PDB file of C-alpha atoms in Angstrom:
ATOM      1  CA  ASN P 810     -12.518  14.907  62.712  1.00 53.00           C
ATOM      2  CA  ALA P 811     -14.068  11.577  63.525  1.00 72.00           C
ATOM      3  CA  GLY P 812     -15.210  11.056  67.052  1.00 90.00           C
ATOM      4  CA  VAL P 813     -14.565   8.079  69.266  1.00 94.00           C
ATOM      5  CA  MET P 814     -15.360   4.912  67.360  1.00 95.00           C
ATOM      6  CA  GLN P 815     -16.552   1.712  68.937  1.00 96.00           C
ATOM      7  CA  ASN P 816     -17.334  -1.612  67.385  1.00 96.00           C
ATOM      8  CA  PRO P 817     -19.315  -3.633  67.272  1.00 97.00           C
ATOM      9  CA  ARG P 818     -22.319  -1.530  68.233  1.00 95.00           C
ATOM     10  CA  HIS P 819     -24.245  -4.632  69.266  1.00 97.00           C
ATOM     11  CA  LEU P 820     -22.820  -7.956  70.348  1.00 97.00           C
ATOM     12  CA  VAL P 821     -24.667 -11.124  71.292  1.00 98.00           C
ATOM     13  CA  ARG P 822     -22.841 -13.893  73.072  1.00 98.00           C
ATOM     14  CA  ARG P 823     -23.834 -17.117  74.769  1.00 97.00           C
ATOM     15  CA  ARG P 824     -22.743 -17.821  78.308  1.00 97.00           C
ATOM     16  CA  GLY P 825     -19.135 -18.987  78.405  1.00 97.00           C
ATOM     17  CA  GLN P 826     -18.068 -17.298  75.179  1.00 98.00           C
ATOM     18  CA  GLU P 827     -15.628 -14.427  74.879  1.00 98.00           C
ATOM     19  CA  ALA P 828     -16.532 -10.847  74.054  1.00 98.00           C
ATOM     20  CA  ARG P 829     -14.083  -8.407  72.456  1.00 98.00           C
ATOM     21  CA  LEU P 830     -14.995  -4.757  72.358  1.00 98.00           C
ATOM     22  CA  ARG P 831     -12.936  -2.270  70.368  1.00 98.00           C
ATOM     23  CA  CYS P 832     -12.427   1.434  70.785  1.00 97.00           C
ATOM     24  CA  SER P 833     -10.576   3.861  68.554  1.00 96.00           C
ATOM     25  CA  PRO P 834     -10.026   7.178  70.321  1.00 95.00           C
ATOM     26  CA  MET P 835     -10.365  10.531  68.675  1.00 93.00           C
ATOM     27  CA  LYS P 836      -7.410  11.574  66.562  1.00 90.00           C
ATOM     28  CA  GLY P 837      -4.688  12.991  68.743  1.00 86.00           C
ATOM     29  CA  HIS P 838      -6.063  11.470  71.933  1.00 89.00           C
ATOM     30  CA  SER P 839      -3.760   9.151  73.842  1.00 88.00           C
ATOM     31  CA  HIS P 840      -5.927   8.493  76.905  1.00 91.00           C
ATOM     32  CA  VAL P 841      -8.739   5.944  76.861  1.00 94.00           C
ATOM     33  CA  TYR P 842     -11.341   5.138  79.497  1.00 95.00           C
ATOM     34  CA  TRP P 843     -13.856   2.296  79.632  1.00 97.00           C
ATOM     35  CA  TYR P 844     -17.183   2.553  81.459  1.00 96.00           C
ATOM     36  CA  ARG P 845     -20.088   0.158  81.891  1.00 97.00           C
ATOM     37  CA  GLN P 846     -23.741   1.149  82.069  1.00 94.00           C
ATOM     38  CA  LEU P 847     -26.488  -1.107  83.350  1.00 89.00           C
ATOM     39  CA  PRO P 848     -30.104  -0.349  82.347  1.00 81.00           C
ATOM     40  CA  GLU P 849     -31.498   2.774  84.044  1.00 78.00           C
ATOM     41  CA  GLU P 850     -28.150   3.393  85.735  1.00 82.00           C
ATOM     42  CA  GLY P 851     -25.300   5.855  85.365  1.00 83.00           C
ATOM     43  CA  LEU P 852     -21.938   4.871  83.978  1.00 91.00           C
ATOM     44  CA  LYS P 853     -19.444   3.063  86.184  1.00 94.00           C
ATOM     45  CA  PHE P 854     -15.713   3.490  85.603  1.00 94.00           C
ATOM     46  CA  MET P 855     -13.800   0.341  84.716  1.00 96.00           C
ATOM     47  CA  VAL P 856     -10.308   1.163  83.485  1.00 95.00           C
ATOM     48  CA  TYR P 857      -8.092   4.010  82.301  1.00 93.00           C
ATOM     49  CA  LEU P 858      -5.290   3.386  79.819  1.00 94.00           C
ATOM     50  CA  GLN P 859      -2.622   5.243  77.959  1.00 92.00           C
ATOM     51  CA  LYS P 860      -0.717   3.739  75.073  1.00 89.00           C
ATOM     52  CA  GLU P 861       0.745   0.421  76.265  1.00 89.00           C
ATOM     53  CA  ASN P 862      -0.019   1.223  79.909  1.00 92.00           C
ATOM     54  CA  ILE P 863      -2.859   0.557  82.308  1.00 94.00           C
ATOM     55  CA  ILE P 864      -3.053   3.566  84.588  1.00 91.00           C
ATOM     56  CA  ASP P 865      -6.069   2.764  86.755  1.00 91.00           C
ATOM     57  CA  GLU P 866      -8.033  -0.484  86.696  1.00 93.00           C
ATOM     58  CA  SER P 867      -9.737  -0.023  90.045  1.00 92.00           C
ATOM     59  CA  GLY P 868     -13.209  -0.462  88.512  1.00 93.00           C
ATOM     60  CA  MET P 869     -12.428  -3.615  86.604  1.00 94.00           C
ATOM     61  CA  PRO P 870     -13.588  -6.978  87.969  1.00 94.00           C
ATOM     62  CA  LYS P 871     -10.546  -9.002  88.982  1.00 91.00           C
ATOM     63  CA  GLU P 872     -11.508 -12.044  86.952  1.00 94.00           C
ATOM     64  CA  ARG P 873     -12.490 -12.537  83.327  1.00 97.00           C
ATOM     65  CA  PHE P 874     -12.015  -8.868  82.352  1.00 97.00           C
ATOM     66  CA  SER P 875      -8.915  -7.400  80.748  1.00 97.00           C
ATOM     67  CA  ALA P 876      -8.076  -4.303  78.762  1.00 97.00           C
ATOM     68  CA  GLU P 877      -5.244  -3.167  76.564  1.00 96.00           C
ATOM     69  CA  PHE P 878      -4.293  -0.189  74.486  1.00 95.00           C
ATOM     70  CA  PRO P 879      -1.427  -1.232  72.216  1.00 93.00           C
ATOM     71  CA  LYS P 880       1.018   1.084  70.529  1.00 90.00           C
ATOM     72  CA  GLU P 881      -0.792   0.515  67.253  1.00 90.00           C
ATOM     73  CA  GLY P 882      -4.480  -0.133  66.864  1.00 92.00           C
ATOM     74  CA  PRO P 883      -7.568   0.277  68.992  1.00 95.00           C
ATOM     75  CA  SER P 884      -8.070  -0.294  72.676  1.00 97.00           C
ATOM     76  CA  ILE P 885      -9.631  -3.673  73.435  1.00 98.00           C
ATOM     77  CA  LEU P 886     -11.853  -4.625  76.339  1.00 98.00           C
ATOM     78  CA  ARG P 887     -11.978  -8.379  76.624  1.00 98.00           C
ATOM     79  CA  ILE P 888     -14.474 -10.351  78.661  1.00 98.00           C
ATOM     80  CA  GLN P 889     -13.830 -14.053  78.949  1.00 97.00           C
ATOM     81  CA  GLN P 890     -16.466 -16.679  79.785  1.00 98.00           C
ATOM     82  CA  VAL P 891     -19.287 -14.154  79.747  1.00 97.00           C
ATOM     83  CA  VAL P 892     -22.214 -14.481  82.129  1.00 96.00           C
ATOM     84  CA  ARG P 893     -25.683 -12.964  81.920  1.00 95.00           C
ATOM     85  CA  GLY P 894     -24.691 -10.277  84.420  1.00 94.00           C
ATOM     86  CA  ASP P 895     -22.181  -8.937  81.908  1.00 96.00           C
ATOM     87  CA  SER P 896     -25.065  -7.754  79.717  1.00 96.00           C
ATOM     88  CA  ALA P 897     -24.715  -3.987  79.620  1.00 96.00           C
ATOM     89  CA  ALA P 898     -23.666  -1.067  77.466  1.00 96.00           C
ATOM     90  CA  TYR P 899     -19.915  -0.550  77.425  1.00 97.00           C
ATOM     91  CA  PHE P 900     -18.698   2.928  76.615  1.00 97.00           C
ATOM     92  CA  CYS P 901     -15.270   4.098  75.698  1.00 96.00           C
ATOM     93  CA  ALA P 902     -14.107   7.679  76.146  1.00 94.00           C
ATOM     94  CA  SER P 903     -10.924   9.439  75.162  1.00 93.00           C
ATOM     95  CA  SER P 904      -9.100  12.620  76.068  1.00 89.00           C
ATOM     96  CA  PRO P 905      -6.039  14.284  74.603  1.00 83.00           C
ATOM     97  CA  ARG P 906      -4.059  14.123  77.825  1.00 73.00           C
ATOM     98  CA  GLY P 907      -4.490  13.520  81.476  1.00 61.00           C
ATOM     99  CA  LEU P 908      -4.446  16.717  83.428  1.00 60.00           C
ATOM    100  CA  PRO P 909      -4.433  17.068  87.194  1.00 56.00           C
ATOM    101  CA  GLY P 910      -8.011  17.971  87.858  1.00 54.00           C
ATOM    102  CA  GLY P 911      -9.355  16.035  84.969  1.00 62.00           C
ATOM    103  CA  GLU P 912     -10.034  16.648  81.342  1.00 74.00           C
ATOM    104  CA  THR P 913     -13.105  16.577  79.174  1.00 84.00           C
ATOM    105  CA  GLN P 914     -13.755  13.030  78.047  1.00 88.00           C
ATOM    106  CA  TYR P 915     -15.401  12.378  74.712  1.00 91.00           C
ATOM    107  CA  PHE P 916     -17.557   9.299  74.523  1.00 93.00           C
ATOM    108  CA  GLY P 917     -18.161   6.792  71.795  1.00 94.00           C
ATOM    109  CA  PRO P 918     -21.594   5.413  70.883  1.00 93.00           C
ATOM    110  CA  GLY P 919     -21.102   2.324  73.022  1.00 95.00           C
ATOM    111  CA  THR P 920     -21.269  -1.426  72.502  1.00 97.00           C
ATOM    112  CA  ARG P 921     -24.396  -3.117  73.752  1.00 96.00           C
ATOM    113  CA  LEU P 922     -23.543  -6.605  74.925  1.00 97.00           C
ATOM    114  CA  LEU P 923     -26.290  -9.150  75.377  1.00 97.00           C
ATOM    115  CA  VAL P 924     -25.430 -12.479  76.949  1.00 97.00           C
ATOM    116  CA  LEU P 925     -27.940 -15.218  76.308  1.00 96.00           C
TER     117      LEU P 925
ATOM    118  CA  SER N 737     -19.941   4.747  96.720  1.00 32.00           C
ATOM    119  CA  GLN N 738     -22.134   6.676  94.331  1.00 38.00           C
ATOM    120  CA  GLN N 739     -20.797  10.189  93.968  1.00 52.00           C
ATOM    121  CA  GLY N 740     -22.993  12.424  91.844  1.00 64.00           C
ATOM    122  CA  GLU N 741     -26.666  12.071  92.595  1.00 76.00           C
ATOM    123  CA  GLU N 742     -29.060  13.875  90.303  1.00 80.00           C
ATOM    124  CA  ASP N 743     -32.371  15.272  91.375  1.00 82.00           C
ATOM    125  CA  PRO N 744     -35.100  14.866  90.282  1.00 88.00           C
ATOM    126  CA  GLN N 745     -34.912  11.391  88.791  1.00 89.00           C
ATOM    127  CA  ALA N 746     -37.485  12.363  86.180  1.00 92.00           C
ATOM    128  CA  LEU N 747     -38.778  15.699  84.950  1.00 94.00           C
ATOM    129  CA  SER N 748     -41.564  16.398  82.468  1.00 95.00           C
ATOM    130  CA  ILE N 749     -42.144  19.915  81.130  1.00 96.00           C
ATOM    131  CA  GLN N 750     -43.709  21.725  78.187  1.00 97.00           C
ATOM    132  CA  GLU N 751     -41.730  23.115  75.304  1.00 97.00           C
ATOM    133  CA  GLY N 752     -40.563  26.636  76.050  1.00 97.00           C
ATOM    134  CA  GLU N 753     -40.319  26.102  79.797  1.00 97.00           C
ATOM    135  CA  ASN N 754     -37.048  26.023  81.700  1.00 97.00           C
ATOM    136  CA  ALA N 755     -35.678  22.790  83.114  1.00 96.00           C
ATOM    137  CA  THR N 756     -33.521  22.674  86.223  1.00 96.00           C
ATOM    138  CA  MET N 757     -31.629  19.596  87.313  1.00 95.00           C
ATOM    139  CA  ASN N 758     -29.514  19.293  90.430  1.00 94.00           C
ATOM    140  CA  CYS N 759     -26.516  17.195  91.309  1.00 93.00           C
ATOM    141  CA  SER N 760     -25.032  16.547  94.740  1.00 92.00           C
ATOM    142  CA  TYR N 761     -21.741  14.898  95.505  1.00 90.00           C
ATOM    143  CA  LYS N 762     -19.929  13.763  98.599  1.00 87.00           C
ATOM    144  CA  THR N 763     -16.172  14.338  98.331  1.00 85.00           C
ATOM    145  CA  SER N 764     -14.015  17.200  97.138  1.00 85.00           C
ATOM    146  CA  ILE N 765     -13.729  17.470  93.386  1.00 85.00           C
ATOM    147  CA  ASN N 766     -11.514  18.989  90.737  1.00 84.00           C
ATOM    148  CA  ASN N 767     -14.262  19.496  88.211  1.00 87.00           C
ATOM    149  CA  LEU N 768     -17.841  18.588  87.498  1.00 90.00           C
ATOM    150  CA  GLN N 769     -19.158  17.767  84.056  1.00 92.00           C
ATOM    151  CA  TRP N 770     -22.647  17.452  82.635  1.00 94.00           C
ATOM    152  CA  TYR N 771     -23.489  15.000  79.870  1.00 94.00           C
ATOM    153  CA  ARG N 772     -26.596  14.251  77.859  1.00 96.00           C
ATOM    154  CA  GLN N 773     -27.617  10.811  76.681  1.00 93.00           C
ATOM    155  CA  ASN N 774     -30.396  10.196  74.234  1.00 91.00           C
ATOM    156  CA  SER N 775     -32.160   6.873  74.624  1.00 85.00           C
ATOM    157  CA  GLY N 776     -29.933   4.015  73.513  1.00 80.00           C
ATOM    158  CA  ARG N 777     -27.119   6.332  72.432  1.00 85.00           C
ATOM    159  CA  GLY N 778     -23.757   7.501  73.671  1.00 87.00           C
ATOM    160  CA  LEU N 779     -22.994  10.454  75.894  1.00 91.00           C
ATOM    161  CA  VAL N 780     -22.600  13.979  74.622  1.00 93.00           C
ATOM    162  CA  HIS N 781     -20.459  16.334  76.670  1.00 92.00           C
ATOM    163  CA  LEU N 782     -22.306  19.532  77.554  1.00 95.00           C
ATOM    164  CA  ILE N 783     -20.162  21.547  79.886  1.00 94.00           C
ATOM    165  CA  LEU N 784     -17.271  21.283  82.355  1.00 91.00           C
ATOM    166  CA  ILE N 785     -17.026  23.530  85.376  1.00 93.00           C
ATOM    167  CA  ARG N 786     -13.899  23.557  87.514  1.00 89.00           C
ATOM    168  CA  SER N 787     -13.901  23.687  91.299  1.00 88.00           C
ATOM    169  CA  ASN N 788     -12.756  27.308  91.320  1.00 91.00           C
ATOM    170  CA  GLU N 789     -15.615  28.401  89.055  1.00 95.00           C
ATOM    171  CA  ARG N 790     -19.109  29.275  90.243  1.00 96.00           C
ATOM    172  CA  GLU N 791     -21.081  29.630  87.036  1.00 97.00           C
ATOM    173  CA  LYS N 792     -20.715  28.820  83.377  1.00 96.00           C
ATOM    174  CA  HIS N 793     -22.870  29.374  80.314  1.00 96.00           C
ATOM    175  CA  SER N 794     -23.070  27.645  76.975  1.00 94.00           C
ATOM    176  CA  GLY N 795     -25.912  28.628  74.677  1.00 96.00           C
ATOM    177  CA  ARG N 796     -29.162  27.771  76.471  1.00 97.00           C
ATOM    178  CA  LEU N 797     -27.288  25.981  79.240  1.00 97.00           C
ATOM    179  CA  ARG N 798     -26.311  27.482  82.549  1.00 97.00           C
ATOM    180  CA  VAL N 799     -24.368  25.513  85.136  1.00 97.00           C
ATOM    181  CA  THR N 800     -23.676  26.585  88.683  1.00 97.00           C
ATOM    182  CA  LEU N 801     -21.360  25.010  91.212  1.00 96.00           C
ATOM    183  CA  ASP N 802     -21.467  25.468  94.977  1.00 96.00           C
ATOM    184  CA  THR N 803     -18.511  23.655  96.495  1.00 93.00           C
ATOM    185  CA  SER N 804     -19.562  24.578 100.039  1.00 94.00           C
ATOM    186  CA  LYS N 805     -22.816  22.674  99.526  1.00 94.00           C
ATOM    187  CA  LYS N 806     -21.236  20.106  97.235  1.00 93.00           C
ATOM    188  CA  SER N 807     -23.893  20.683  94.638  1.00 94.00           C
ATOM    189  CA  SER N 808     -24.346  21.785  91.058  1.00 95.00           C
ATOM    190  CA  SER N 809     -27.322  22.688  88.932  1.00 96.00           C
ATOM    191  CA  LEU N 810     -27.952  22.554  85.208  1.00 97.00           C
ATOM    192  CA  LEU N 811     -30.517  24.958  83.781  1.00 97.00           C
ATOM    193  CA  ILE N 812     -31.825  24.543  80.254  1.00 97.00           C
ATOM    194  CA  THR N 813     -33.738  27.608  79.161  1.00 97.00           C
ATOM    195  CA  ALA N 814     -36.500  27.701  76.559  1.00 97.00           C
ATOM    196  CA  SER N 815     -36.552  23.923  76.290  1.00 97.00           C
ATOM    197  CA  ARG N 816     -37.278  22.112  73.045  1.00 96.00           C
ATOM    198  CA  ALA N 817     -38.614  18.645  72.319  1.00 96.00           C
ATOM    199  CA  ALA N 818     -35.107  17.755  71.100  1.00 95.00           C
ATOM    200  CA  ASP N 819     -33.807  18.315  74.645  1.00 97.00           C
ATOM    201  CA  THR N 820     -35.606  15.133  75.718  1.00 97.00           C
ATOM    202  CA  ALA N 821     -32.840  12.914  77.073  1.00 96.00           C
ATOM    203  CA  SER N 822     -31.185  11.741  80.268  1.00 94.00           C
ATOM    204  CA  TYR N 823     -28.763  14.172  81.869  1.00 95.00           C
ATOM    205  CA  PHE N 824     -25.859  13.022  84.004  1.00 93.00           C
ATOM    206  CA  CYS N 825     -23.415  14.840  86.186  1.00 93.00           C
ATOM    207  CA  ALA N 826     -19.952  13.385  86.598  1.00 91.00           C
ATOM    208  CA  THR N 827     -17.176  14.361  88.953  1.00 89.00           C
ATOM    209  CA  ALA N 828     -13.423  13.956  88.883  1.00 81.00           C
ATOM    210  CA  GLN N 829     -11.887  13.586  92.308  1.00 73.00           C
ATOM    211  CA  GLY N 830      -8.415  14.203  93.625  1.00 66.00           C
ATOM    212  CA  GLY N 831      -5.692  13.414  91.151  1.00 66.00           C
ATOM    213  CA  SER N 832      -7.784  10.801  89.431  1.00 71.00           C
ATOM    214  CA  GLU N 833      -8.828  11.008  85.810  1.00 77.00           C
ATOM    215  CA  LYS N 834     -11.818   8.733  86.180  1.00 83.00           C
ATOM    216  CA  LEU N 835     -15.313  10.185  86.194  1.00 88.00           C
ATOM    217  CA  VAL N 836     -17.903   9.186  88.753  1.00 87.00           C
ATOM    218  CA  PHE N 837     -21.444   9.403  87.393  1.00 89.00           C
ATOM    219  CA  GLY N 838     -24.824   9.753  89.037  1.00 87.00           C
ATOM    220  CA  LYS N 839     -27.903   7.850  87.909  1.00 86.00           C
ATOM    221  CA  GLY N 840     -29.168  10.757  85.870  1.00 90.00           C
ATOM    222  CA  THR N 841     -32.295  12.836  85.415  1.00 93.00           C
ATOM    223  CA  LYS N 842     -34.644  11.752  82.673  1.00 94.00           C
ATOM    224  CA  LEU N 843     -36.030  14.900  81.054  1.00 96.00           C
ATOM    225  CA  THR N 844     -39.094  14.811  78.830  1.00 96.00           C
ATOM    226  CA  VAL N 845     -40.023  17.960  76.922  1.00 97.00           C
ATOM    227  CA  ASN N 846     -43.545  17.741  75.549  1.00 95.00           C
ATOM    228  CA  PRO N 847     -44.274  19.586  72.308  1.00 91.00           C
TER     229      PRO N 847
END
């Protein structure tokens, strides 16, 4: 059973370009979460999605960032017009369902974004 | 605001010793989870303890939860060099699914 897959693992972009990060949840999981980690920091929640729905985007910057989880295919985190401050590791996690009280989330290996 | 705060920030021990890491949080929680992260890698889930549980074991890991003190501890017994990693606690609050992470404890186990 493959775990959470993320690609690319490393992404280099110049300021002003777009970054697209992909996440395929574990088989049977319909809940996806995106987190961002700055160097020497813990992970910060960005967005929580179910298939075709954004459930909680309270951690997502209002501008330039968007996320989707279509009916078919991976979840995409899209960052438009990247700036140096967007350089970070972006992790995706999935869970089989959302339970009141939370559920174990399984993390992917992350995408390390470097903005030059 | 930062929820889980791990203590100490860094811990260096010898192989075979026990390692204890603590986590404090501010608001009421539904569960608390511990994760391990090797340098430059993703997070590995270690253990989840629910708010109505006080202690949980998994192999060499022992987690305690004290909701009255809003704190948890992770004990790794008989540590190995392979346990070298950063350890994070994460809490789920209220009806939310999102996890709130601390900054982690960086554990070094010297052979």
